[in-house]
Short mmCIF file of C-alpha atoms in Angstrom, two decimals:
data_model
loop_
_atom_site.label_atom_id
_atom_site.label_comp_id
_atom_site.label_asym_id
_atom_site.label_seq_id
_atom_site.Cartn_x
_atom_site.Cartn_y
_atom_site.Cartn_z
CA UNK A 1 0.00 0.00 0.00
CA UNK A 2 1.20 3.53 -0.69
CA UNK A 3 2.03 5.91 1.58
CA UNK A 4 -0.68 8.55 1.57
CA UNK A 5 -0.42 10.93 4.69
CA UNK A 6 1.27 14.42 4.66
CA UNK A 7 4.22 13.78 7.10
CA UNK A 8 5.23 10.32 7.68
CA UNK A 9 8.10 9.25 5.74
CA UNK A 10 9.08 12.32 4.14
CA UNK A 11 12.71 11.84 5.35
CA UNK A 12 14.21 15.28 6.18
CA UNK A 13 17.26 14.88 5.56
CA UNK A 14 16.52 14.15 1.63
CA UNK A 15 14.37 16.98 1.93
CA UNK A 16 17.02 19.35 3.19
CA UNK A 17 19.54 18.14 0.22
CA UNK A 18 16.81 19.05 -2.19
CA UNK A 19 15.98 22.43 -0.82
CA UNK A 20 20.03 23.36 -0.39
CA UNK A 21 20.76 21.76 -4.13
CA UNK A 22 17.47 24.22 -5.55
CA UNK A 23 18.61 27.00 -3.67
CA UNK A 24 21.91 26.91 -5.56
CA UNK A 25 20.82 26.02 -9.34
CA UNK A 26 17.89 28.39 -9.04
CA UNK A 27 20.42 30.77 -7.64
CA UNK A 28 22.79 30.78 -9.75
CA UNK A 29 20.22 31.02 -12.68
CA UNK A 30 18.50 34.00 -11.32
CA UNK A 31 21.57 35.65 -10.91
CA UNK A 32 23.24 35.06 -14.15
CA UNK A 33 19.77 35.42 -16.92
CA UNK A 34 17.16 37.49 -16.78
CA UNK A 35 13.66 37.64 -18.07
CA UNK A 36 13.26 37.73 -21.20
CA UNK A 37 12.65 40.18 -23.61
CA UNK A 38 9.75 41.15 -25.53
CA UNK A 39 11.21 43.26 -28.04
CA UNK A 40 13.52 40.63 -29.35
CA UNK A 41 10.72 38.40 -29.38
CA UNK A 42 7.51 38.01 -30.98
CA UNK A 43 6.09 36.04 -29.11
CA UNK A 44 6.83 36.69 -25.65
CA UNK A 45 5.82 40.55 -26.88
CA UNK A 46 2.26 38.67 -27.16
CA UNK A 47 1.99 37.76 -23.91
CA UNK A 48 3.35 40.84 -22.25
CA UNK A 49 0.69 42.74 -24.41
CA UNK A 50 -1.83 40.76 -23.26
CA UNK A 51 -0.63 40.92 -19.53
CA UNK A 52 -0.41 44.53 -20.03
CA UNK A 53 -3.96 44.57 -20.99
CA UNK A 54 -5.22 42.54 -18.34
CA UNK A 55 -3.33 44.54 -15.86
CA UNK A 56 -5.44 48.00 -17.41
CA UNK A 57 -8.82 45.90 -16.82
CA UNK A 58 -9.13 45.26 -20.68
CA UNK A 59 -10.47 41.88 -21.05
CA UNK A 60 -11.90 42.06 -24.31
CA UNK A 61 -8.84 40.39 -26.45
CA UNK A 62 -10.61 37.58 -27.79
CA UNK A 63 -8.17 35.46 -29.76
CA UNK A 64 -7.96 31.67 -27.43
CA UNK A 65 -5.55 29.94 -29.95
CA UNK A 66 -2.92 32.91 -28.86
CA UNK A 67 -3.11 31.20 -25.20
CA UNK A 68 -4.25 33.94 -22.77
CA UNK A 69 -4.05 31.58 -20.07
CA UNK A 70 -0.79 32.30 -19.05
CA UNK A 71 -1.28 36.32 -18.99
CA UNK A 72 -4.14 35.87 -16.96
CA UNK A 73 -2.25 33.99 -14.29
CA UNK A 74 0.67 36.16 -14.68
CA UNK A 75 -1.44 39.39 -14.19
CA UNK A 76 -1.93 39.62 -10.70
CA UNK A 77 1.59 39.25 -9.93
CA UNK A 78 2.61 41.57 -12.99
CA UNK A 79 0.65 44.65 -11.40
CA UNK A 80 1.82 44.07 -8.09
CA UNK A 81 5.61 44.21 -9.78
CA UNK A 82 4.98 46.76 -11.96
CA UNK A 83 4.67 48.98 -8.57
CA UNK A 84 8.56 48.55 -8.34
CA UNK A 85 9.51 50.17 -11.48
CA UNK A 86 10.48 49.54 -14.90
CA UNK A 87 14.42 48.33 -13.97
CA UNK A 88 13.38 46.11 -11.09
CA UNK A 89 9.94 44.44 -11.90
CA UNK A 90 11.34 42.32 -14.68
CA UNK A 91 13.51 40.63 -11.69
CA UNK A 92 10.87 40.61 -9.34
CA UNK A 93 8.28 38.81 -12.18
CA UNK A 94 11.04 35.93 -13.16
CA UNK A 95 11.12 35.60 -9.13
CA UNK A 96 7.81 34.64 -9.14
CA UNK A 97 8.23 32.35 -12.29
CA UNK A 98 11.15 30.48 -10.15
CA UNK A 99 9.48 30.13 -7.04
CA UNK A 100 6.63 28.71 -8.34
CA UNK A 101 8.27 26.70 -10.98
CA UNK A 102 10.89 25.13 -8.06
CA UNK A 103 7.53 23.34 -6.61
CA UNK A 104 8.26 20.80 -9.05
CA UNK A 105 11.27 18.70 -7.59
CA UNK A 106 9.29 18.55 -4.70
CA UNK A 107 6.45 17.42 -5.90
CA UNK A 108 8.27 14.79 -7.82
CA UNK A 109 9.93 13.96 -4.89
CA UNK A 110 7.09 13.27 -3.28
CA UNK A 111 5.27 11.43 -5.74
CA UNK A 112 8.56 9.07 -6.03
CA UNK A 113 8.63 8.33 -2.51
CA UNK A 114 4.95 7.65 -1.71
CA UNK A 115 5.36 5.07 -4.80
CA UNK A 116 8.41 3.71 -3.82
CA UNK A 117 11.39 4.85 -1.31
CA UNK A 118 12.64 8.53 -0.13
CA UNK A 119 16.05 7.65 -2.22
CA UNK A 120 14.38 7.26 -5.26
CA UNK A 121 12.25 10.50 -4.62
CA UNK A 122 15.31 12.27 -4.24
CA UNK A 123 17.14 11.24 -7.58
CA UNK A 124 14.20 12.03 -9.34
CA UNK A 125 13.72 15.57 -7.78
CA UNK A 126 17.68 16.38 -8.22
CA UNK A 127 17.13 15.01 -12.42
CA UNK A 128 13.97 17.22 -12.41
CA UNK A 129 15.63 20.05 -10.74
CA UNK A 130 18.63 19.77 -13.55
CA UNK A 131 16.33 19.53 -16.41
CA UNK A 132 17.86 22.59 -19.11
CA UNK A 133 14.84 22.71 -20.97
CA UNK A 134 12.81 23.77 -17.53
CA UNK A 135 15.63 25.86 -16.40
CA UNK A 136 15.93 27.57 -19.80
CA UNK A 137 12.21 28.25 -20.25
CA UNK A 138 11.49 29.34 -17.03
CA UNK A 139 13.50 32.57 -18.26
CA UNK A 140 10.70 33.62 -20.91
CA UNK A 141 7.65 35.02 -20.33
CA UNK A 142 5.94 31.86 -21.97
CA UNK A 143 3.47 29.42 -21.05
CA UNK A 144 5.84 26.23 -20.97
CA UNK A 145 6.95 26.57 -17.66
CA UNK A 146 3.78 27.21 -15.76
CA UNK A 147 2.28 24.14 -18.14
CA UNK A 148 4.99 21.97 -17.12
CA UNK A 149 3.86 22.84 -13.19
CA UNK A 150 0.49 22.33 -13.65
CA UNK A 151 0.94 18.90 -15.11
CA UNK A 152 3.19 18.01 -11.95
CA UNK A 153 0.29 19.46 -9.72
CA UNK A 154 -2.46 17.16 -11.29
CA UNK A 155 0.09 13.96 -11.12
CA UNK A 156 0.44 15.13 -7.49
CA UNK A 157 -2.91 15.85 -6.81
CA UNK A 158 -4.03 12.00 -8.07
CA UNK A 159 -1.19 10.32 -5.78
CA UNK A 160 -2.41 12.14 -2.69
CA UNK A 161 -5.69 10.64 -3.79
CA UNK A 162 -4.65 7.60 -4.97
CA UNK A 163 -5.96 6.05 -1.41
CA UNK A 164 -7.79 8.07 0.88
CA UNK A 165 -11.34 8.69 1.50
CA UNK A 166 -14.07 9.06 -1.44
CA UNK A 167 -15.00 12.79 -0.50
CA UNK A 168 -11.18 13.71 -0.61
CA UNK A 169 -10.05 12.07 -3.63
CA UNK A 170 -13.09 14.16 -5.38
CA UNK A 171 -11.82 16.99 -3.51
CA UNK A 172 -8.04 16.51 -5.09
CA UNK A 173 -8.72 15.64 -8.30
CA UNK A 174 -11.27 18.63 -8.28
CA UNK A 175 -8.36 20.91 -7.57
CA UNK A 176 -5.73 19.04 -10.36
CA UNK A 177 -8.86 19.64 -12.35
CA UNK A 178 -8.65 23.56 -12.29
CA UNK A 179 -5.07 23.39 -12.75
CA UNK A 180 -5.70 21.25 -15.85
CA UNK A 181 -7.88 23.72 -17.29
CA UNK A 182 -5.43 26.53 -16.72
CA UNK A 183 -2.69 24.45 -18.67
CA UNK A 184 -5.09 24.12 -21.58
CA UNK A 185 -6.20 27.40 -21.46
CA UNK A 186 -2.58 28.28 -21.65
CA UNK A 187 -1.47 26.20 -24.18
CA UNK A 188 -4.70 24.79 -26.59
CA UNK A 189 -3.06 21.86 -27.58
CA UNK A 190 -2.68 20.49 -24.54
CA UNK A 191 -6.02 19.39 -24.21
CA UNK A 192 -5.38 15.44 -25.08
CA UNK A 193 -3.50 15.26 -22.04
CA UNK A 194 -6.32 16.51 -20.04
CA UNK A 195 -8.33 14.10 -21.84
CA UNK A 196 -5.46 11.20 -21.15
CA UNK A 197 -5.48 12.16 -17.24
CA UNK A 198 -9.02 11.58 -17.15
CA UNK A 199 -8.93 8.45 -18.73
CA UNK A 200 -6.06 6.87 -16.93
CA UNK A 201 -8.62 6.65 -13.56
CA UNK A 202 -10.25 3.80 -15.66
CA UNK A 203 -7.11 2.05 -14.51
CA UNK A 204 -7.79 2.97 -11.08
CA UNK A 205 -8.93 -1.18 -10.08
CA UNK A 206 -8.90 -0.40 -6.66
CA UNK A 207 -11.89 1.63 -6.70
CA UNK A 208 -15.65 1.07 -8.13
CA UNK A 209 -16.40 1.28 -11.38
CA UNK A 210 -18.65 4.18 -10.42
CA UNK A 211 -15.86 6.27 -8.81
CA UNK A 212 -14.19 6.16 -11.50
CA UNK A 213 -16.36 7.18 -14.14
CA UNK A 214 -17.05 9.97 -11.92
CA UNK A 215 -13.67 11.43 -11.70
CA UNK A 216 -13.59 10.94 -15.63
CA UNK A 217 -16.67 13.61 -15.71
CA UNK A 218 -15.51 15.45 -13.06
CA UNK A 219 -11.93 16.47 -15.13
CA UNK A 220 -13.88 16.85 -18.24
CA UNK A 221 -16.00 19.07 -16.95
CA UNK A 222 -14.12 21.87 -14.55
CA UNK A 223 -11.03 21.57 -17.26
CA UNK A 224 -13.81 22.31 -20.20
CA UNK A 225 -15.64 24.78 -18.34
CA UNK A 226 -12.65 27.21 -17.53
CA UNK A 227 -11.93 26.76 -21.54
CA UNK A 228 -15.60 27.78 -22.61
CA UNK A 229 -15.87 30.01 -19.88
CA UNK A 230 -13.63 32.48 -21.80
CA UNK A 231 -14.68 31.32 -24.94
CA UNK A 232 -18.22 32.80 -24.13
CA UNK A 233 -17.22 35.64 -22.12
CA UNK A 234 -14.20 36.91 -23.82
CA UNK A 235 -13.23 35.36 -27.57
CA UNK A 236 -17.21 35.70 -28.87
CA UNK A 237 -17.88 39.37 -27.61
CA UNK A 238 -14.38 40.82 -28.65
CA UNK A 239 -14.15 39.08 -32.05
CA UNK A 240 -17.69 38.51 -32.95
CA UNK A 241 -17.10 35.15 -34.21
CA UNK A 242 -16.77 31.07 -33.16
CA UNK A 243 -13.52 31.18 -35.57
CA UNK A 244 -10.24 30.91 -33.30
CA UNK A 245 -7.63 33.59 -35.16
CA UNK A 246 -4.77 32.78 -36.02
CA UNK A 247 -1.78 32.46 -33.80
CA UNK A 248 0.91 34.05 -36.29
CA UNK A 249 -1.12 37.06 -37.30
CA UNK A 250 -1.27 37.93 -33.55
CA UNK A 251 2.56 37.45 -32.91
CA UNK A 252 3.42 39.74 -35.74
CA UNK A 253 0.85 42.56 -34.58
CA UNK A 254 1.95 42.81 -31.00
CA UNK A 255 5.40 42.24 -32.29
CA UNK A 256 5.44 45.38 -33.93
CA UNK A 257 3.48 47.13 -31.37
CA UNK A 258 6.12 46.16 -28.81
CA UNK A 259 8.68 47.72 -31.14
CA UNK A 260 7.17 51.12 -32.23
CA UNK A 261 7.00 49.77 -35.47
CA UNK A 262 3.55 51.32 -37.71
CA UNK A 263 1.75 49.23 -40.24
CA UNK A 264 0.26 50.47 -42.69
CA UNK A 265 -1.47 48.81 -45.96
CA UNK A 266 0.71 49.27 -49.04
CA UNK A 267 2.33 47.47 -52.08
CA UNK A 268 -0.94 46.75 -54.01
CA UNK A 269 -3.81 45.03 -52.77
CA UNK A 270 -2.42 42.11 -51.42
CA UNK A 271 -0.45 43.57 -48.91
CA UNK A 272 -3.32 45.66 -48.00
CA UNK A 273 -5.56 43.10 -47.39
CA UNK A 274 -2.65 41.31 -44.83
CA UNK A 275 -2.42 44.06 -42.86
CA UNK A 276 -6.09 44.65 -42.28
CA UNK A 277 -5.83 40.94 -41.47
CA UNK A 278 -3.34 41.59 -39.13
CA UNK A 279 -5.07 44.88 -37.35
#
C-alpha cells in the first residue's frame, strides 16, 4: 500500500539536500539570466501585451488559440511588480516564475517516494531540478513553464488521492482539475493530455467502477468549463465570431506594437488586405 499521509516518511534529511541543491541552481540562474525580452521576441511581446492589458482591466482580447491563459495567471503578480519600477519588476516577475516553478522537484519527490522509497524520490527531484529545458524556459515570459507545473500538480494531486477517503479524492482531483484547465487554457493543444489524465482513472482497479467514471466527468467538466468560460465571455464578444484567429497574425501585430513599429497597408492590394488581417 502507498504511503498517503502528509508527514510520515518524508525523510528530512533528503528533503534538506533538495531544498540546499534548488537553492543553488535556481540561484545561480537568477543571478546570471534574466527575463526575457519582448522586443527581441515576438512572441513573448504577445503575452506581455496581453498581460499589459489585463493589468489595465481590458479583457476584451478575444483570440484563445494565442493562449491567454498564461497572462491571466501572470497578471496579478505583474501589477503588483509593476509597482517597483520599470528596472526592477522584470527581476521581481522571473522571481515569481522560479518560485513557483521550483515546486516541481518537490512534488516529484514526493510522488517518487509515496510510490516507492525517499532515495528514489530524491534522484528524481535532483534530475527534475537539472532539467535545461525547464531551467531555460522558465526565463521567458511563456506558457511552458507554468504548463509543465500544472501537469506536476495534477500527477500530485491523483497520488495524494490515490488512497484516501471518497469525498477527498473528489476533492483533489477537483483541484488538479482547475489546474488542468489553466494548462489548456494556456497552451490549446494540450487538451489530449487533459483528456489522457481523465482516462487513466479507468485504470484505477482499486476503486468502483462508479468512482471512477465519476472522476472521468468530473476532469472533463471543470477543465472544459474554464476553456468555454472564456470562450463565451471573452473570444465571442471581442471578435464577434466562433472562428479561433490565427496564432501568427497575432505574434506579428503585438510584435510590432512592442517595437514602435507602424503598419500600414501598401504594395498593391495584397499587402493591404494582410495588414487589415493583421489589425
Amino acid at each position: 500500500m502507498t504511503d498517503t499521509t502528509i508527514i510520515p516518511n518524508l525523510n528530512r534529511r533528503y528533503l534538506l539536500i533538495l531544498l540546499i541543491v534548488t537553492l543553488f541552481v535556481q540561484g545561480i540562474m537568477y543571478i546570471s539570466y534574466p527575463l526575457g525580452n519582448s522586443v527581441n521576441n515576438d512572441n513573448q511581446a504577445g503575452q506581455v501585451y496581453l498581460m499589459n492589458e489585463f493589468v489595465s482591466g481590458r479583457f476584451m482580447v478575444g483570440n484563445v488559440r494565442y493562449n491567454p491563459g498564461y497572462a491571466l495567471v501572470l497578471a496579478p503578480f505583474k501589477a503588483v511588480t509593476d509597482l517597483f519600477g520599470e528596472s526592477l519588476a522584470p527581476r521581481l516577475l522571473l522571481l515569481v516564475h522560479l518560485v513557483v516553478y521550483s515546486t516541481i522537484p518537490f512534488m516529484a519527490y514526493d510522488i517518487m517516494r509515496r510510490r516507492f522509497t525517499p532515495w528514489a524520490g530524491l534522484i528524481t527531484g535532483l534530475i527534475v531540478l537539472i532539467d535545461p529545458f525547464g531551467l531555460q524556459w522558465m526565463h521567458f515570459q511563456l506558457p511552458g513553464w507554468l504548463i509543465a507545473t500544472v501537469t506536476i500538480w495534477a500527477l500530485w494531486m491523483a497520488q495524494l488521492s490515490w488512497d484516501t477517503t471518497i469525498r477527498r479524492r473528489f476533492v483533489l482531483v477537483a483541484i488538479a482539475s482547475i489546474g488542468l484547465g489553466l494548462m489548456t487554457f494556456a497552451r490549446f493543444n494540450y487538451a489530449p493530455l487533459v483528456a489522457l489524465y481523465g482516462l487513466s482513472f479507468f485504470l484505477w482497479t482499486h476503486i468502483p467502477l462508479r468512482q471512477r467514471f465519476g472522476l472521468f466527468v468530473m476532469v472533463g467538466v471543470i477543465s472544459v468549463s474554464i476553456l468555454g468560460g472564456y470562450i463565451l465571455a471573452v473570444h465571442i464578444p471581442s471578435t464577434g465570431t466562433t472562428t479561433l484567429s490565427c496564432i501568427t497574425g497575432n505574434n506579428l501585430a503585438t510584435g510590432l506594437l512592442e517595437k514602435d513599429i507602424p503598419m500600414r497597408a501598401s504594395n498593391g492590394v495584397h499587402s493591404a488586405n494582410y495588414a487589415k488581417l493583421l489589425t
